[in-house]
Short mmCIF file of C-alpha atoms and ligand atoms in Angstrom, two decimals:
data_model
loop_
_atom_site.label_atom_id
_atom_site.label_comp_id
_atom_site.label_asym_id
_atom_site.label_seq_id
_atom_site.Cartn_x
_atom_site.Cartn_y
_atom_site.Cartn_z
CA UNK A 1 -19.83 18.96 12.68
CA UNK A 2 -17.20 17.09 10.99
CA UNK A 3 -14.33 15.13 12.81
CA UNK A 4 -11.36 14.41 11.73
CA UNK A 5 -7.96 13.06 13.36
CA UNK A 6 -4.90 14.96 13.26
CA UNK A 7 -1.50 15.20 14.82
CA UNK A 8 -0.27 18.27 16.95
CA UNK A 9 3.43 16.56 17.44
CA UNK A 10 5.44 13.07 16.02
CA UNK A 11 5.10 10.32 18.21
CA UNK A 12 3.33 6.77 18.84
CA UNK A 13 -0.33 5.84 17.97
CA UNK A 14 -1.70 7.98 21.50
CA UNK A 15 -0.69 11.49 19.73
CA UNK A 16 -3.62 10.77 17.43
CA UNK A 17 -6.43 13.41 18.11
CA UNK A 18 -10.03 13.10 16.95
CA UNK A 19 -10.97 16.76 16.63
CA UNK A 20 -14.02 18.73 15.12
CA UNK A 21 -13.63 20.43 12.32
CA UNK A 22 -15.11 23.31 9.65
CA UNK A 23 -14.88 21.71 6.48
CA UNK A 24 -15.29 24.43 4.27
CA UNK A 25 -16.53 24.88 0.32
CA UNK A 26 -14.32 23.42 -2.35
CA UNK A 27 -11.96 26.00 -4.11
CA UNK A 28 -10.84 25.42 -7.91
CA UNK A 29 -10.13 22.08 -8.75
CA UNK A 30 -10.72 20.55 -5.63
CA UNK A 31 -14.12 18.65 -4.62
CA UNK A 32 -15.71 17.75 -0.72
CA UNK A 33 -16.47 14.70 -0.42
CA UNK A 34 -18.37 12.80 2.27
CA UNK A 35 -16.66 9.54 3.66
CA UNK A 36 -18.52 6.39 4.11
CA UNK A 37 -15.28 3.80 4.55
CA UNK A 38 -11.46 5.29 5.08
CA UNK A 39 -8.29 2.70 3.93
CA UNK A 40 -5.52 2.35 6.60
CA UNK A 41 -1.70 2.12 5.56
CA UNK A 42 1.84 1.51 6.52
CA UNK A 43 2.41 4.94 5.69
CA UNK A 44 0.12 6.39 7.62
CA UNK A 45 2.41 5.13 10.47
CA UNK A 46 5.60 7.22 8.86
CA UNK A 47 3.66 10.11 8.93
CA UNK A 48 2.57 9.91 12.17
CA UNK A 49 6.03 8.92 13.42
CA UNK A 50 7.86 11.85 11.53
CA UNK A 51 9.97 9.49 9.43
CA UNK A 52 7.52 11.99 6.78
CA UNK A 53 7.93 14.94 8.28
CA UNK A 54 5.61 17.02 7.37
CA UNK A 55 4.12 20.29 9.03
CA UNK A 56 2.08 20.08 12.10
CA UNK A 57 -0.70 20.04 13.03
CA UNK A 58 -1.69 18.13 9.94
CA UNK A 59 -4.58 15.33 9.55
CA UNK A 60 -3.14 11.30 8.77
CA UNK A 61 -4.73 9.03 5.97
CA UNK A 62 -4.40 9.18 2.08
CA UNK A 63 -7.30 7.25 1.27
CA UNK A 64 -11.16 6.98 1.39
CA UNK A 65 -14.02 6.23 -0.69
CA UNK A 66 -17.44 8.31 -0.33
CA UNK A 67 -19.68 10.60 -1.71
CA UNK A 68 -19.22 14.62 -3.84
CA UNK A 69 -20.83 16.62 -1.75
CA UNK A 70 -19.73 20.09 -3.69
CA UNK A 71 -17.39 20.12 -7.19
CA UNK A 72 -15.21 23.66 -7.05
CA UNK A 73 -14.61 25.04 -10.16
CA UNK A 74 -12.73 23.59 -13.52
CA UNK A 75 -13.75 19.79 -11.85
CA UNK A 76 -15.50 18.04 -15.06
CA UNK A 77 -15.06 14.45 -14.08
CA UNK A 78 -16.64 14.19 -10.87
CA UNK A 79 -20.42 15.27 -9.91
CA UNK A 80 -22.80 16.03 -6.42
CA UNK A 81 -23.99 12.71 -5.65
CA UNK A 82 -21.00 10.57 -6.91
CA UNK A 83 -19.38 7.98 -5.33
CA UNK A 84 -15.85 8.09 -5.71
CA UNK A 85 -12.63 6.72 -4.10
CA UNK A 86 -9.26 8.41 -3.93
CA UNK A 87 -5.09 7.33 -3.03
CA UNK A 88 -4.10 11.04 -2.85
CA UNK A 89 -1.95 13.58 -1.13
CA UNK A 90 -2.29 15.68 1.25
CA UNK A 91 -2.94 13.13 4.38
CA UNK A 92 -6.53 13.82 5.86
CA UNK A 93 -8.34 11.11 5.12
CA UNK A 94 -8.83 10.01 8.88
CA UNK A 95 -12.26 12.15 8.71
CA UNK A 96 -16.11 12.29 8.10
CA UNK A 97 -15.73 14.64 5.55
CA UNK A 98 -12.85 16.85 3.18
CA UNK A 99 -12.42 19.30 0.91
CA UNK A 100 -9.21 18.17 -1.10
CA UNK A 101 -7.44 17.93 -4.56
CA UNK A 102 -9.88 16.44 -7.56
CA UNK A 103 -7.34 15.06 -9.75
CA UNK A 104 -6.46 11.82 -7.89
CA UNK A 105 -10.19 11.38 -6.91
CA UNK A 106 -11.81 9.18 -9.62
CA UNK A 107 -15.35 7.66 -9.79
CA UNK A 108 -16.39 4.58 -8.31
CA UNK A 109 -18.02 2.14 -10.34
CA UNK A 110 -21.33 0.62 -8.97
CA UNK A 111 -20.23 -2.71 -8.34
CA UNK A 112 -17.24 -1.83 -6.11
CA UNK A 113 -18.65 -1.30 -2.55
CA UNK A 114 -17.07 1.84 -0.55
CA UNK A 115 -15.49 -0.86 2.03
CA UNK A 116 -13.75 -3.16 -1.20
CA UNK A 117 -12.77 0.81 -2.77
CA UNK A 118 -11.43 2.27 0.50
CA UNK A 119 -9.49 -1.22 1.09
CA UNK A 120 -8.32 -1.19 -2.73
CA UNK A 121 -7.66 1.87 -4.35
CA UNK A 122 -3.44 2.48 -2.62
CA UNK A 123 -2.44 -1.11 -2.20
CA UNK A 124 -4.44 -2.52 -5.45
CA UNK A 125 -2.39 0.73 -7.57
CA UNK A 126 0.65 0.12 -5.34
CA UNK A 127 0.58 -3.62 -7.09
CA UNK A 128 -0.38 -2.82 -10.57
CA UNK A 129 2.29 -0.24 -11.02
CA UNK A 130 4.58 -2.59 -9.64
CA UNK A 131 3.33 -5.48 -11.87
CA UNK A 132 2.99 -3.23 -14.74
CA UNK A 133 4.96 0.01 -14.84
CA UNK A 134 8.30 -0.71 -12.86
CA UNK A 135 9.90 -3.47 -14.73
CA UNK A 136 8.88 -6.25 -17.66
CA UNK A 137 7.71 -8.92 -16.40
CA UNK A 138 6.01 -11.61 -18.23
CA UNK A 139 4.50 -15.14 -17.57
CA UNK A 140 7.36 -17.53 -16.02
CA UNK A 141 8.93 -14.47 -14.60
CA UNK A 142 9.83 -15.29 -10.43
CA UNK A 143 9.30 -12.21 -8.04
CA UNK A 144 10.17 -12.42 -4.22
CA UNK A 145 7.21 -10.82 -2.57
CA UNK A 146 8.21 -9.28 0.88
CA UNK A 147 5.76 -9.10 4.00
CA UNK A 148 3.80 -11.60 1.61
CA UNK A 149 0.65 -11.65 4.17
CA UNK A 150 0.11 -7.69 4.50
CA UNK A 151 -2.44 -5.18 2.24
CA UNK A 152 -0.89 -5.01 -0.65
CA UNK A 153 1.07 -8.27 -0.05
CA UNK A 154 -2.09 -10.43 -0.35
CA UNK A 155 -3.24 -8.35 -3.41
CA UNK A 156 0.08 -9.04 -5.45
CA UNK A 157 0.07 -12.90 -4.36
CA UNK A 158 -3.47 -12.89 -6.65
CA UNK A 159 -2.55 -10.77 -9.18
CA UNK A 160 0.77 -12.43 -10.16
CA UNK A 161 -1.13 -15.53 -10.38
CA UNK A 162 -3.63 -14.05 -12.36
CA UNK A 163 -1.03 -13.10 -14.56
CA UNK A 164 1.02 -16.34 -15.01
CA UNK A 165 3.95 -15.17 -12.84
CA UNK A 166 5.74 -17.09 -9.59
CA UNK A 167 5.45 -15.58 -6.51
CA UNK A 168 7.83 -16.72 -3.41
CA UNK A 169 6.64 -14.54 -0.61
CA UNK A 170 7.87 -14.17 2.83
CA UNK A 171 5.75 -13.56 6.31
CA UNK A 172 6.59 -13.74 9.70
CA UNK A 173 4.35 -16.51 10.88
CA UNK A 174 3.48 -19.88 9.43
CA UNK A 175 -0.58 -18.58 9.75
CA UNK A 176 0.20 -16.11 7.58
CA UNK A 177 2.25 -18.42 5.21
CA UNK A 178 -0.79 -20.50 4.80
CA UNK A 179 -2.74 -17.06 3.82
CA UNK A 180 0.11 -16.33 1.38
CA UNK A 181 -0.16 -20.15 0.01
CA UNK A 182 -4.42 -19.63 -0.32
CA UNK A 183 -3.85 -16.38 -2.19
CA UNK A 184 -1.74 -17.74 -5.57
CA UNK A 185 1.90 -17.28 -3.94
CA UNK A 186 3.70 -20.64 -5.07
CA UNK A 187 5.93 -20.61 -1.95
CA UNK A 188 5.52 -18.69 1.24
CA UNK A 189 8.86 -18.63 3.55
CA UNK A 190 8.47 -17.89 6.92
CA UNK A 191 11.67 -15.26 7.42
CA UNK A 192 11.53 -15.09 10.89
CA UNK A 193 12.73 -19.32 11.22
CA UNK A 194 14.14 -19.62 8.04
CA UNK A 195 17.19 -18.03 6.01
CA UNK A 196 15.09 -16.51 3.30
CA UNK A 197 18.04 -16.24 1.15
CA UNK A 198 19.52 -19.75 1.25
CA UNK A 199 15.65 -20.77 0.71
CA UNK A 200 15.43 -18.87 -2.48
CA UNK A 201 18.32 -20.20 -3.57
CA UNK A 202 17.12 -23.77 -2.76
CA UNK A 203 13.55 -22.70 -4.54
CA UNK A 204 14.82 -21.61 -7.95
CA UNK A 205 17.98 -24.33 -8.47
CA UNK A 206 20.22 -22.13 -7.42
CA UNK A 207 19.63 -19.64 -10.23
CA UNK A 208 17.41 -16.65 -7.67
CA UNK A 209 14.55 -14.42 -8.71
CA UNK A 210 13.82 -12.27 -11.73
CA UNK A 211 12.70 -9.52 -9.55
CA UNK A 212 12.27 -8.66 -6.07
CA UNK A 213 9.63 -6.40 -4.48
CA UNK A 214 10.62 -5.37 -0.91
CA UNK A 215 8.18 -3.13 1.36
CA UNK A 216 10.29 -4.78 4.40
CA UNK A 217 13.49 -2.38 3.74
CA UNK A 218 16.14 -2.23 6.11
CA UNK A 219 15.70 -5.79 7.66
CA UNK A 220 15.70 -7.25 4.03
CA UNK A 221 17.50 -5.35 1.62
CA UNK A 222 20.77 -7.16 1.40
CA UNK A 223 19.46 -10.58 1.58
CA UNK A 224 17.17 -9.35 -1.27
CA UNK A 225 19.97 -8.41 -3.09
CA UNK A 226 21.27 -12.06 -2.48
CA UNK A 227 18.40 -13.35 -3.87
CA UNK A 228 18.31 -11.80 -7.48
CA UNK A 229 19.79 -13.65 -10.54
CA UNK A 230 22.28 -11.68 -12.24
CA UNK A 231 20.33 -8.58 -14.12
CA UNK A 232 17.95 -8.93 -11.76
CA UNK A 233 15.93 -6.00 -10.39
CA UNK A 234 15.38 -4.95 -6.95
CA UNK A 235 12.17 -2.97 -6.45
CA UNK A 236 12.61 -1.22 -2.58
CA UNK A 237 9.57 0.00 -2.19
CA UNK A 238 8.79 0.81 1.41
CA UNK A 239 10.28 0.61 4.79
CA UNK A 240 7.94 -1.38 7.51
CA UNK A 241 11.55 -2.19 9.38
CA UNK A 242 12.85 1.09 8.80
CA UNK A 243 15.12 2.95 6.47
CA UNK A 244 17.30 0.94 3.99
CA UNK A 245 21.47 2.39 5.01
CA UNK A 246 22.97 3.72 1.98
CA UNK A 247 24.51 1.57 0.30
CA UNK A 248 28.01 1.75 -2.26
CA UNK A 249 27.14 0.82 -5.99
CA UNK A 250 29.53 -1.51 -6.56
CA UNK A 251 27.35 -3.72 -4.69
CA UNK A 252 25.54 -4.29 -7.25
CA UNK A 253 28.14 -4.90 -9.50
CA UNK A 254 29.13 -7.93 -7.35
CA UNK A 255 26.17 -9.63 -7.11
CA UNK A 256 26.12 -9.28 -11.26
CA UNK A 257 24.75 -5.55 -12.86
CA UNK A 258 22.10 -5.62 -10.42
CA UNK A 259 19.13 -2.74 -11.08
CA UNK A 260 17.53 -0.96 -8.77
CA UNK A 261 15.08 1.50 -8.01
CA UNK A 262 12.85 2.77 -5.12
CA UNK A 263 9.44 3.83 -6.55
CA UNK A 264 6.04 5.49 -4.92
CA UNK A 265 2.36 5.44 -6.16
CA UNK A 266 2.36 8.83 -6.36
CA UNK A 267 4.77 9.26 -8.80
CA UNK A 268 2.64 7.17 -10.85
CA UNK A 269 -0.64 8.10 -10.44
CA UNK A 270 0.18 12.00 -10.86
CA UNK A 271 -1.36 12.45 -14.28
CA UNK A 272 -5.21 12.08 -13.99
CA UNK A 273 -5.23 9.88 -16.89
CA UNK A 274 -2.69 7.71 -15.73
CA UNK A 275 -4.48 7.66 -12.47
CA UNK A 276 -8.00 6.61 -13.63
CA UNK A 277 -6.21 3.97 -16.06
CA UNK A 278 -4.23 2.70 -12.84
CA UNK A 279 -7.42 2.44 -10.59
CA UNK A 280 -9.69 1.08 -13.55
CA UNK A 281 -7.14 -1.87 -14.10
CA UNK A 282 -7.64 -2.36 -10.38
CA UNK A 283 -11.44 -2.56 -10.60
CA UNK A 284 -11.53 -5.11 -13.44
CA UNK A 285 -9.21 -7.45 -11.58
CA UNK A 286 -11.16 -7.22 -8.90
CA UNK A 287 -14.88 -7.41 -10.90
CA UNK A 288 -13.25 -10.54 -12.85
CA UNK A 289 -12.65 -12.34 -9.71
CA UNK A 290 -9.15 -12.50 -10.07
CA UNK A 291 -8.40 -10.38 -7.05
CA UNK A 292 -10.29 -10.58 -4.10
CA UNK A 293 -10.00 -8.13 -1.48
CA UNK A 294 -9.18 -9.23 2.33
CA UNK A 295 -10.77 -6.42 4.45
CA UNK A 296 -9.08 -8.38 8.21
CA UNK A 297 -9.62 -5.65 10.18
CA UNK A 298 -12.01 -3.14 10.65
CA UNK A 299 -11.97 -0.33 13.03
CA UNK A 300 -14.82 2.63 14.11
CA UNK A 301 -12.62 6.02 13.34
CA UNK A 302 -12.27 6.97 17.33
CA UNK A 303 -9.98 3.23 17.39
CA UNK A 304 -7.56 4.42 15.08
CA UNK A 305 -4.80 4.16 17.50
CA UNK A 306 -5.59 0.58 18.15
CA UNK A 307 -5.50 0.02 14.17
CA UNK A 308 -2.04 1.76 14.27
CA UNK A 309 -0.55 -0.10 17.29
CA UNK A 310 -1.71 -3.78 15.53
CA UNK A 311 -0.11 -2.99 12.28
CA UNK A 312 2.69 -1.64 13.35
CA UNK A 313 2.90 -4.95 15.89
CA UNK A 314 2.94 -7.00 12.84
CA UNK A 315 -0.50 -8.46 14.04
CA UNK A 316 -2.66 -7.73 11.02
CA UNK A 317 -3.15 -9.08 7.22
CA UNK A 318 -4.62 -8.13 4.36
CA UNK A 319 -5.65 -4.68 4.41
CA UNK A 320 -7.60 -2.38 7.29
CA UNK A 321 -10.33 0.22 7.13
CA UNK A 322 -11.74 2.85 9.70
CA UNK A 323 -15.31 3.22 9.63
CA UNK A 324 -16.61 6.69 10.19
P1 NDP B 1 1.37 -4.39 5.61
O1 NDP B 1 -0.03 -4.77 5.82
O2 NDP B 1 2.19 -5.21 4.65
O3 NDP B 1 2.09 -4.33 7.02
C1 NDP B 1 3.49 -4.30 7.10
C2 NDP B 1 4.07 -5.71 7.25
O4 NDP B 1 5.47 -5.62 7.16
C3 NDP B 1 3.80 -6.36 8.61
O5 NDP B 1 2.54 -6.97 8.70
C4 NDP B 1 4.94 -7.35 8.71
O6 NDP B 1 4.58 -8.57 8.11
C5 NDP B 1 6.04 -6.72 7.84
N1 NDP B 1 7.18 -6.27 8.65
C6 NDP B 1 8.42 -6.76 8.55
N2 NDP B 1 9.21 -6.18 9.44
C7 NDP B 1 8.46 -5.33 10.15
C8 NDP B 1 8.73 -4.45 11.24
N3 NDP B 1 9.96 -4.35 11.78
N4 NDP B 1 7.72 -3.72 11.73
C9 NDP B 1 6.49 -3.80 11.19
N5 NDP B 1 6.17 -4.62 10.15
C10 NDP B 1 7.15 -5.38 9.64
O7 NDP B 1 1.44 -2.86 5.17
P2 NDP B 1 0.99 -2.21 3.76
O8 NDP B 1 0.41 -3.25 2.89
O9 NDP B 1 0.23 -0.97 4.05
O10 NDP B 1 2.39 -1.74 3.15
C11 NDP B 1 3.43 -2.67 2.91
C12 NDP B 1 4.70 -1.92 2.56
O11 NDP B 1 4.54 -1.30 1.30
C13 NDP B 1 5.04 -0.79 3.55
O12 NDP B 1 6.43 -0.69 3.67
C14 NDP B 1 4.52 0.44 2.82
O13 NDP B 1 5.14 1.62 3.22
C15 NDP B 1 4.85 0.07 1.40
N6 NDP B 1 4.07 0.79 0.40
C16 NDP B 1 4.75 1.51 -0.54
C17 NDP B 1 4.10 2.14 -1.54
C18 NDP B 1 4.87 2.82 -2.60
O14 NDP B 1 4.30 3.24 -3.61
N7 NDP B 1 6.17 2.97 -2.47
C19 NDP B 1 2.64 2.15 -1.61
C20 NDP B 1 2.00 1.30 -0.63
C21 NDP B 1 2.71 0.66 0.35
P3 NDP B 1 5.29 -9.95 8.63
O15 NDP B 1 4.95 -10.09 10.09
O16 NDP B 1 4.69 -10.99 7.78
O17 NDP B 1 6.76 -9.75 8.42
#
């Protein structure tokens, strides 16, 4: 039988369940697919917490890699026997096995191994829409890179070096500092001993950064502000501290005709075609070398309340998976 994990009420990492469960046949346009490797994320956390709410009980995880098992109807682009890998709504990927939505679910290459896909495919599109579809950037460009040392944090320190651009990122210890520093970041501050903001400013002449990308949120935002040049654009883009307040406009009209904007992957990666572009881009950077992927931690599925209670702890980098 399969097992998945599911919550029955909002709480801490212990209201994670690991149930059994009929996974049925695949309706139209959805697929089942068979996991081998499952990807863990900071927003699996906000789902479990309720800061999501969403309607109980529900299963947790939005990403997996694996094999079809069954293709319902109007599916052309996936096949039995496939591998495949997926960042999609609705949570359940904390299982052996799914029925869900096609359209997000695209085809795995051969040379990207389920443990590199399930590790990749959210925090590798969560950086190349942010690189790519959010805001120009170009070669010379500086971007402050938030929580520097975490999934996607290690991806974007090697994929704005791969694409000529300065990254300043931030972590919370000086071992993860030297991870940023190995990864392509130019600077890595350590924000929990040193004024990030005053360092910025020291960093760039005074002048502060083209862009910055913040996953941090309400510990960060204003001092992110701080740091932009005037024009510059703040990309808030998740909330590992909590909720950014609401804020009056006018501040950023102060701080010089600031921009900002508060994106999601799935936004992006809605349209199929968009999608498979998005998670193709991500496998050449990865088959080129110029990203590598850091799979830190790995965790059997029946641990995933350990995984949850390290990340949230700040004690992991790079990204996690659950093996099922
Ligand atoms: P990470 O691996 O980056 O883990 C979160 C990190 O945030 C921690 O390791 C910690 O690093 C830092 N952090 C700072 N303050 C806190 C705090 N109070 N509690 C916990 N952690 C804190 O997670 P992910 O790579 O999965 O995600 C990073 C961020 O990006 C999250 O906010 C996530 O929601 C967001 N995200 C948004 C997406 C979108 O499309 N909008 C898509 C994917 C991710 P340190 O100790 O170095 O400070």
């Amino acid at each position: 039988m399969a097992k998945q994990v599911i919550i029955e009420e909002f709480g801490g990492p212990r209201n994670m369940k690991l149930v059994d469960v009929v996974v049925g046949e695949p309706g139209p346009g959805e697929i089942r697919i068979r996991h081998e490797a499952i990807g863990l994320n900071y927003i699996d956390t906000y789902h479990r917490s309720g800061l999501y709410p969403m309607e109980l009980p529900h299963g947790l995880g939005m990403e997996a890699a694996g094999v079809i098992e069954a293709v319902g109807a109007g599916v052309t682009h996936l096949k039995v026997g496939m591998r495949a890998a997926y960042a999609a709504n609705p949570p359940g990927a904390y299982a052996t096995e799914r029925v869900m939505p096609a359209a997000q679910v695209v085809p795995l290459p051969d040379d990207i191994n389920f443990e590199v896909a399930a590790a990749a495919m959210l925090q590798g599109m969560t950086v190349e829409y942010l690189f790519h579809r959010t805001t120009p950037l170009t070669a010379g460009d500086t971007v402050l890179f938030h929580a520097a040392a975490g999934g996607v944090g290690l991806i974007a320190c090697q994929w704005a070096k791969s694409e000529g651009i300065r990254l300043i990122g931030t972590a919370g210890t000086d071992e993860k500092c030297h991870e940023v520093l190995a990864n392509g970041a130019t600077h890595c501050i350590n924000y929990k001993d040193v004024d990030f903001v005053a360092k910025v400013k020291k960093l760039t002449e005074g002048k502060g950064v083209d862009v910055v990308m913040d996953g941090v949120g309400k510990d960060t935002f204003f001092g992110s502000l701080d740091c932009l040049k005037p024009l510059g654009m703040m990309i808030s883009f998740g909330n590992a501290s909590g909720n950014v307040e609401p804020f009056g406009l006018h501040e950023l009209a102060s701080r010089g005709s600031l921009k900002v904007t508060r994106p999601t992957l799935f936004t992006h990666i809605a349209d199929h075609d968009a999608c498979m572009a998005i998670a193709n881009h991500v496998f050449d950077k990865i088959r080129s070398g110029a990203v590598q992927i850091h799979i830190d931690q790995r965790f059997p599925l029946d641990a995933v309340a350990e995984a949850h209670r390290l990340l949230e702890a700040r004690m992991t980098t790079g990204s996690t998976i659950l093996l099922p």
